[in-house]
Amino acid sequence: MRQNNIFLMLLKVFFFSSILVATSAVRAELKVVTTIKPLHSLIANVMDGVGEPALIIEGSTSPHSFTLKPSHAKLLEEADIIFWVGESIETFMERPLESIVKNAEVVEFMEVESINKLKFREESIFEDHDDHDDHDDHDDHSDEEEGMAYDPHSWLDPVAYKTQVEVVLSYMIKAFPDGKSDFTANAEKFMDELDDLDAEYSAALADDVCPDKLVVANHNAYSYMALRYDMKFLTVHGLDPEGEPSPEDIVKVVEHIKEENIEVLF
């Protein structure tokens, strides 16, 4: 009887040791790089308990003015998968992806067909036109200009963000099949959390709760949230996230807020 107990204990030790070794192997080989915090949060949730993606832009640094460091170049060079939004956000990534990256799978969210892309739809206080939907009416725009007409900030919509979780999951399973069960469980948990967040947004922004959904924001970045929750954003900087309004512009903003009785400045 005692021998049987010892045998069972040894069998358990062997079983759990095998699991730990397998998990450690997956951890050791995971080399995933992300550029900005919204992507890092998404991918970190999918990888939870298996690995941690590297983040290039930390702190409050703007991706529009970011400069790549040698340590970041090393991350890109050694990466297995690189997730980024696109040139309209991370302009600093174009050249490194061509010159530094070796064998990595590069996933550009703005080029993934299953991710819905919306054109900019907010108004700028300082412009006479409403949005960029009129790009469809002009044939003389280059592909680059056409690409820049689309809003890359889709993570502000929990439902759109949920689609991106599915994209990340498929790429992670493809690259690291040993982590499939963990990746899938993590992704499902995170998508449930996004469903809950969408429900909270919908309830808080329902017409009977919030009939006036007009918001002034700093720059044009809210197409997805505007469409999802029937909101309207008036932007100060238009398309330029680094824009600095002049004193005259600030006066216009204040006057506009008073005229429209706007209660939210985001």
Tab-separated table of C-alpha atoms in Angstrom:
chain	number	residue	atom	x	y	z
A	1	MET	CA	0.000	0.000	0.000
A	2	ARG	CA	2.821	2.350	0.933
A	3	GLN	CA	4.611	1.527	-2.310
A	4	ASN	CA	1.469	2.437	-4.274
A	5	ASN	CA	1.267	5.818	-2.495
A	6	ILE	CA	4.913	6.526	-3.252
A	7	PHE	CA	4.344	5.573	-6.889
A	8	LEU	CA	1.343	7.914	-7.138
A	9	MET	CA	3.323	10.756	-5.580
A	10	LEU	CA	6.186	10.248	-8.032
A	11	LEU	CA	3.707	10.135	-10.907
A	12	LYS	CA	2.171	13.466	-9.803
A	13	VAL	CA	5.605	15.062	-9.461
A	14	PHE	CA	6.547	13.861	-12.941
A	15	PHE	CA	3.250	15.104	-14.413
A	16	PHE	CA	3.452	18.610	-12.955
A	17	SER	CA	7.163	18.853	-13.742
A	18	SER	CA	6.374	18.081	-17.365
A	19	ILE	CA	3.805	20.867	-17.413
A	20	LEU	CA	6.266	23.346	-15.901
A	21	VAL	CA	8.982	22.383	-18.381
A	22	ALA	CA	6.582	22.753	-21.315
A	23	THR	CA	5.359	26.127	-20.053
A	24	SER	CA	8.920	27.321	-19.495
A	25	ALA	CA	9.834	26.317	-23.033
A	26	VAL	CA	6.938	28.346	-24.421
A	27	ARG	CA	7.901	31.304	-22.245
A	28	ALA	CA	11.512	31.109	-23.391
A	29	GLU	CA	10.647	31.200	-27.061
A	30	LEU	CA	7.997	33.926	-26.957
A	31	LYS	CA	9.443	37.068	-28.510
A	32	VAL	CA	6.504	39.340	-29.214
A	33	VAL	CA	6.928	43.086	-29.735
A	34	THR	CA	4.224	45.764	-29.640
A	35	THR	CA	4.461	49.480	-30.279
A	36	ILE	CA	1.828	51.337	-28.253
A	37	LYS	CA	-0.037	50.721	-25.000
A	38	PRO	CA	-3.465	49.814	-26.443
A	39	LEU	CA	-1.864	47.006	-28.470
A	40	HIS	CA	0.314	45.943	-25.563
A	41	SER	CA	-2.725	45.685	-23.279
A	42	LEU	CA	-4.581	43.562	-25.823
A	43	ILE	CA	-1.681	41.193	-26.493
A	44	ALA	CA	-0.640	40.979	-22.838
A	45	ASN	CA	-4.161	39.806	-21.988
A	46	VAL	CA	-3.976	37.058	-24.632
A	47	MET	CA	-0.494	36.010	-23.442
A	48	ASP	CA	-1.326	36.164	-19.723
A	49	GLY	CA	0.434	33.410	-17.785
A	50	VAL	CA	2.488	32.357	-20.808
A	51	GLY	CA	4.633	35.365	-21.624
A	52	GLU	CA	4.854	39.138	-21.715
A	53	PRO	CA	5.059	41.187	-24.926
A	54	ALA	CA	7.726	43.848	-25.179
A	55	LEU	CA	6.481	47.444	-25.396
A	56	ILE	CA	8.428	50.017	-27.417
A	57	ILE	CA	6.679	53.256	-26.401
A	58	GLU	CA	6.370	53.516	-22.645
A	59	GLY	CA	5.183	56.389	-20.500
A	60	SER	CA	3.303	59.280	-22.092
A	61	THR	CA	5.508	59.705	-25.154
A	62	SER	CA	3.542	60.378	-28.331
A	63	PRO	CA	4.028	57.793	-31.098
A	64	HIS	CA	3.835	60.615	-33.641
A	65	SER	CA	7.119	62.109	-32.441
A	66	PHE	CA	8.830	59.006	-31.055
A	67	THR	CA	12.447	58.161	-31.939
A	68	LEU	CA	13.592	54.561	-31.948
A	69	LYS	CA	16.490	53.675	-29.593
A	70	PRO	CA	19.154	50.954	-30.106
A	71	SER	CA	17.450	48.813	-27.454
A	72	HIS	CA	14.212	48.974	-29.439
A	73	ALA	CA	16.046	48.073	-32.644
A	74	LYS	CA	17.366	44.958	-30.900
A	75	LEU	CA	13.845	43.970	-29.882
A	76	LEU	CA	12.668	44.278	-33.475
A	77	GLU	CA	15.648	42.355	-34.786
A	78	GLU	CA	15.061	39.399	-32.456
A	79	ALA	CA	11.257	39.373	-32.564
A	80	ASP	CA	9.127	36.465	-33.750
A	81	ILE	CA	5.985	38.604	-34.110
A	82	ILE	CA	5.625	42.380	-34.290
A	83	PHE	CA	2.213	43.995	-33.846
A	84	TRP	CA	1.714	47.624	-34.879
A	85	VAL	CA	-1.216	49.792	-35.989
A	86	GLY	CA	0.190	51.477	-39.104
A	87	GLU	CA	2.104	54.452	-40.443
A	88	SER	CA	-0.613	56.920	-39.483
A	89	ILE	CA	0.215	56.222	-35.821
A	90	GLU	CA	3.769	54.848	-35.632
A	91	THR	CA	5.561	56.775	-38.360
A	92	PHE	CA	8.892	55.796	-36.797
A	93	MET	CA	8.338	52.109	-37.687
A	94	GLU	CA	8.479	52.257	-41.483
A	95	ARG	CA	12.243	52.247	-42.010
A	96	PRO	CA	13.113	49.847	-39.161
A	97	LEU	CA	10.639	47.295	-40.495
A	98	GLU	CA	12.451	47.396	-43.828
A	99	SER	CA	16.030	47.488	-42.565
A	100	ILE	CA	16.138	45.840	-39.117
A	101	VAL	CA	13.474	43.159	-38.952
A	102	LYS	CA	14.722	39.761	-40.096
A	103	ASN	CA	12.349	36.813	-39.767
A	104	ALA	CA	9.505	38.247	-37.732
A	105	GLU	CA	5.848	38.019	-38.684
A	106	VAL	CA	4.757	41.652	-38.970
A	107	VAL	CA	1.079	42.342	-38.308
A	108	GLU	CA	-0.114	45.804	-39.321
A	109	PHE	CA	-3.632	46.248	-37.980
A	110	MET	CA	-4.613	48.825	-40.601
A	111	GLU	CA	-3.888	46.218	-43.289
A	112	VAL	CA	-5.799	43.315	-41.693
A	113	GLU	CA	-8.969	42.783	-43.728
A	114	SER	CA	-11.066	41.442	-40.855
A	115	ILE	CA	-10.529	44.662	-38.865
A	116	ASN	CA	-13.107	47.233	-39.905
A	117	LYS	CA	-11.684	50.656	-40.798
A	118	LEU	CA	-13.697	53.862	-40.609
A	119	LYS	CA	-12.915	57.166	-42.219
A	120	PHE	CA	-12.557	60.216	-40.000
A	121	ARG	CA	-16.014	61.573	-39.219
A	122	GLU	CA	-15.578	64.267	-36.548
A	123	GLU	CA	-15.873	67.975	-37.184
A	124	SER	CA	-13.043	70.373	-36.591
A	125	ILE	CA	-14.022	73.647	-34.982
A	126	PHE	CA	-11.695	75.490	-37.328
A	127	GLU	CA	-12.749	73.867	-40.606
A	128	ASP	CA	-15.783	74.404	-42.796
A	129	HIS	CA	-16.286	70.745	-43.688
A	130	ASP	CA	-17.547	67.951	-41.470
A	131	ASP	CA	-15.213	65.047	-42.113
A	132	HIS	CA	-13.190	63.140	-44.675
A	133	ASP	CA	-15.967	61.145	-46.279
A	134	ASP	CA	-15.525	63.281	-49.403
A	135	HIS	CA	-12.286	61.418	-50.145
A	136	ASP	CA	-14.392	58.938	-52.064
A	137	ASP	CA	-15.329	61.687	-54.490
A	138	HIS	CA	-11.764	62.468	-55.556
A	139	ASP	CA	-9.734	60.236	-57.840
A	140	ASP	CA	-6.471	62.175	-57.607
A	141	HIS	CA	-5.508	61.058	-54.099
A	142	SER	CA	-2.533	58.722	-53.741
A	143	ASP	CA	-2.799	55.406	-51.901
A	144	GLU	CA	-0.858	56.952	-49.007
A	145	GLU	CA	-3.312	59.857	-48.731
A	146	GLU	CA	-6.223	57.435	-48.929
A	147	GLY	CA	-4.718	55.366	-46.128
A	148	MET	CA	-4.344	58.457	-43.980
A	149	ALA	CA	-8.069	59.154	-44.426
A	150	TYR	CA	-8.896	56.244	-42.116
A	151	ASP	CA	-9.043	56.587	-38.356
A	152	PRO	CA	-6.574	54.143	-36.732
A	153	HIS	CA	-7.970	54.576	-33.185
A	154	SER	CA	-10.348	51.611	-33.326
A	155	TRP	CA	-9.369	50.405	-29.824
A	156	LEU	CA	-11.634	53.135	-28.386
A	157	ASP	CA	-14.619	50.992	-29.412
A	158	PRO	CA	-14.811	47.826	-27.253
A	159	VAL	CA	-16.589	45.919	-30.028
A	160	ALA	CA	-13.918	46.798	-32.597
A	161	TYR	CA	-11.254	46.006	-30.028
A	162	LYS	CA	-12.832	42.587	-29.550
A	163	THR	CA	-12.295	41.823	-33.246
A	164	GLN	CA	-8.625	42.648	-32.805
A	165	VAL	CA	-8.396	40.134	-29.952
A	166	GLU	CA	-9.474	37.431	-32.395
A	167	VAL	CA	-6.816	38.580	-34.877
A	168	VAL	CA	-4.078	38.457	-32.245
A	169	LEU	CA	-5.270	35.045	-31.043
A	170	SER	CA	-5.005	33.537	-34.524
A	171	TYR	CA	-1.476	34.865	-35.052
A	172	MET	CA	-0.318	33.752	-31.608
A	173	ILE	CA	-1.629	30.210	-32.100
A	174	LYS	CA	-0.015	30.047	-35.525
A	175	ALA	CA	3.369	31.128	-34.162
A	176	PHE	CA	3.226	29.292	-30.806
A	177	PRO	CA	0.836	26.312	-31.102
A	178	ASP	CA	1.903	24.937	-27.704
A	179	GLY	CA	0.200	27.886	-26.058
A	180	LYS	CA	-3.124	27.450	-27.874
A	181	SER	CA	-5.238	26.454	-24.864
A	182	ASP	CA	-3.891	29.274	-22.688
A	183	PHE	CA	-4.163	31.865	-25.457
A	184	THR	CA	-7.735	30.815	-26.247
A	185	ALA	CA	-8.884	30.870	-22.609
A	186	ASN	CA	-7.272	34.275	-22.076
A	187	ALA	CA	-8.783	35.706	-25.249
A	188	GLU	CA	-12.269	34.484	-24.367
A	189	LYS	CA	-11.981	36.004	-20.891
A	190	PHE	CA	-10.814	39.327	-22.285
A	191	MET	CA	-13.562	39.406	-24.922
A	192	ASP	CA	-16.143	38.813	-22.182
A	193	GLU	CA	-14.709	41.820	-20.324
A	194	LEU	CA	-15.008	43.911	-23.493
A	195	ASP	CA	-18.638	42.815	-23.868
A	196	ASP	CA	-19.275	44.022	-20.322
A	197	LEU	CA	-17.570	47.333	-21.075
A	198	ASP	CA	-19.670	47.790	-24.209
A	199	ALA	CA	-22.816	47.124	-22.168
A	200	GLU	CA	-21.744	49.745	-19.615
A	201	TYR	CA	-21.055	52.307	-22.340
A	202	SER	CA	-24.387	51.574	-24.036
A	203	ALA	CA	-26.301	51.972	-20.779
A	204	ALA	CA	-24.521	55.185	-19.782
A	205	LEU	CA	-24.934	56.721	-23.250
A	206	ALA	CA	-28.539	55.678	-23.888
A	207	ASP	CA	-30.732	58.509	-25.167
A	208	ASP	CA	-32.899	58.546	-22.047
A	209	VAL	CA	-29.800	58.765	-19.833
A	210	CYS	CA	-27.570	60.995	-21.945
A	211	PRO	CA	-29.618	62.777	-24.617
A	212	ASP	CA	-26.853	65.272	-25.454
A	213	LYS	CA	-23.793	63.397	-26.692
A	214	LEU	CA	-21.814	66.304	-28.136
A	215	VAL	CA	-18.175	66.349	-26.970
A	216	VAL	CA	-15.245	68.653	-27.710
A	217	ALA	CA	-11.949	66.767	-28.012
A	218	ASN	CA	-8.346	67.677	-28.698
A	219	HIS	CA	-7.937	65.985	-32.087
A	220	ASN	CA	-9.651	63.732	-34.585
A	221	ALA	CA	-9.552	60.244	-33.061
A	222	TYR	CA	-13.069	59.148	-32.169
A	223	SER	CA	-14.775	57.825	-35.300
A	224	TYR	CA	-15.388	54.360	-33.848
A	225	MET	CA	-16.752	55.559	-30.526
A	226	ALA	CA	-18.884	58.159	-32.297
A	227	LEU	CA	-20.477	55.602	-34.592
A	228	ARG	CA	-20.925	52.892	-31.969
A	229	TYR	CA	-22.616	55.083	-29.356
A	230	ASP	CA	-24.198	57.764	-31.549
A	231	MET	CA	-21.903	60.488	-30.259
A	232	LYS	CA	-20.636	63.623	-31.966
A	233	PHE	CA	-17.123	64.973	-31.487
A	234	LEU	CA	-15.962	68.463	-32.361
A	235	THR	CA	-12.178	68.458	-32.551
A	236	VAL	CA	-9.812	71.337	-31.857
A	237	HIS	CA	-6.790	70.144	-33.825
A	238	GLY	CA	-8.511	68.343	-36.652
A	239	LEU	CA	-6.173	65.659	-37.988
A	240	ASP	CA	-3.013	66.968	-36.311
A	241	PRO	CA	-2.477	65.245	-32.929
A	242	GLU	CA	0.577	67.414	-32.235
A	243	GLY	CA	-1.134	70.672	-33.140
A	244	GLU	CA	-0.861	73.663	-30.827
A	245	PRO	CA	-3.849	76.017	-31.011
A	246	SER	CA	-3.087	79.718	-31.109
A	247	PRO	CA	-4.622	82.163	-28.593
A	248	GLU	CA	-7.151	83.075	-31.281
A	249	ASP	CA	-8.044	79.410	-31.687
A	250	ILE	CA	-8.583	79.049	-27.953
A	251	VAL	CA	-10.949	82.023	-28.008
A	252	LYS	CA	-12.897	80.314	-30.808
A	253	VAL	CA	-13.092	77.125	-28.754
A	254	VAL	CA	-14.461	78.964	-25.725
A	255	GLU	CA	-17.018	80.821	-27.842
A	256	HIS	CA	-18.088	77.617	-29.557
A	257	ILE	CA	-18.515	75.817	-26.230
A	258	LYS	CA	-20.712	78.630	-24.958
A	259	GLU	CA	-22.807	78.798	-28.158
A	260	GLU	CA	-23.439	75.036	-28.190
A	261	ASN	CA	-23.778	74.712	-24.391
A	262	ILE	CA	-21.190	71.951	-24.484
A	263	GLU	CA	-20.614	70.412	-21.069
A	264	VAL	CA	-17.807	67.940	-21.864
A	265	LEU	CA	-14.266	68.762	-22.998
A	266	PHE	CA	-12.308	65.553	-23.450
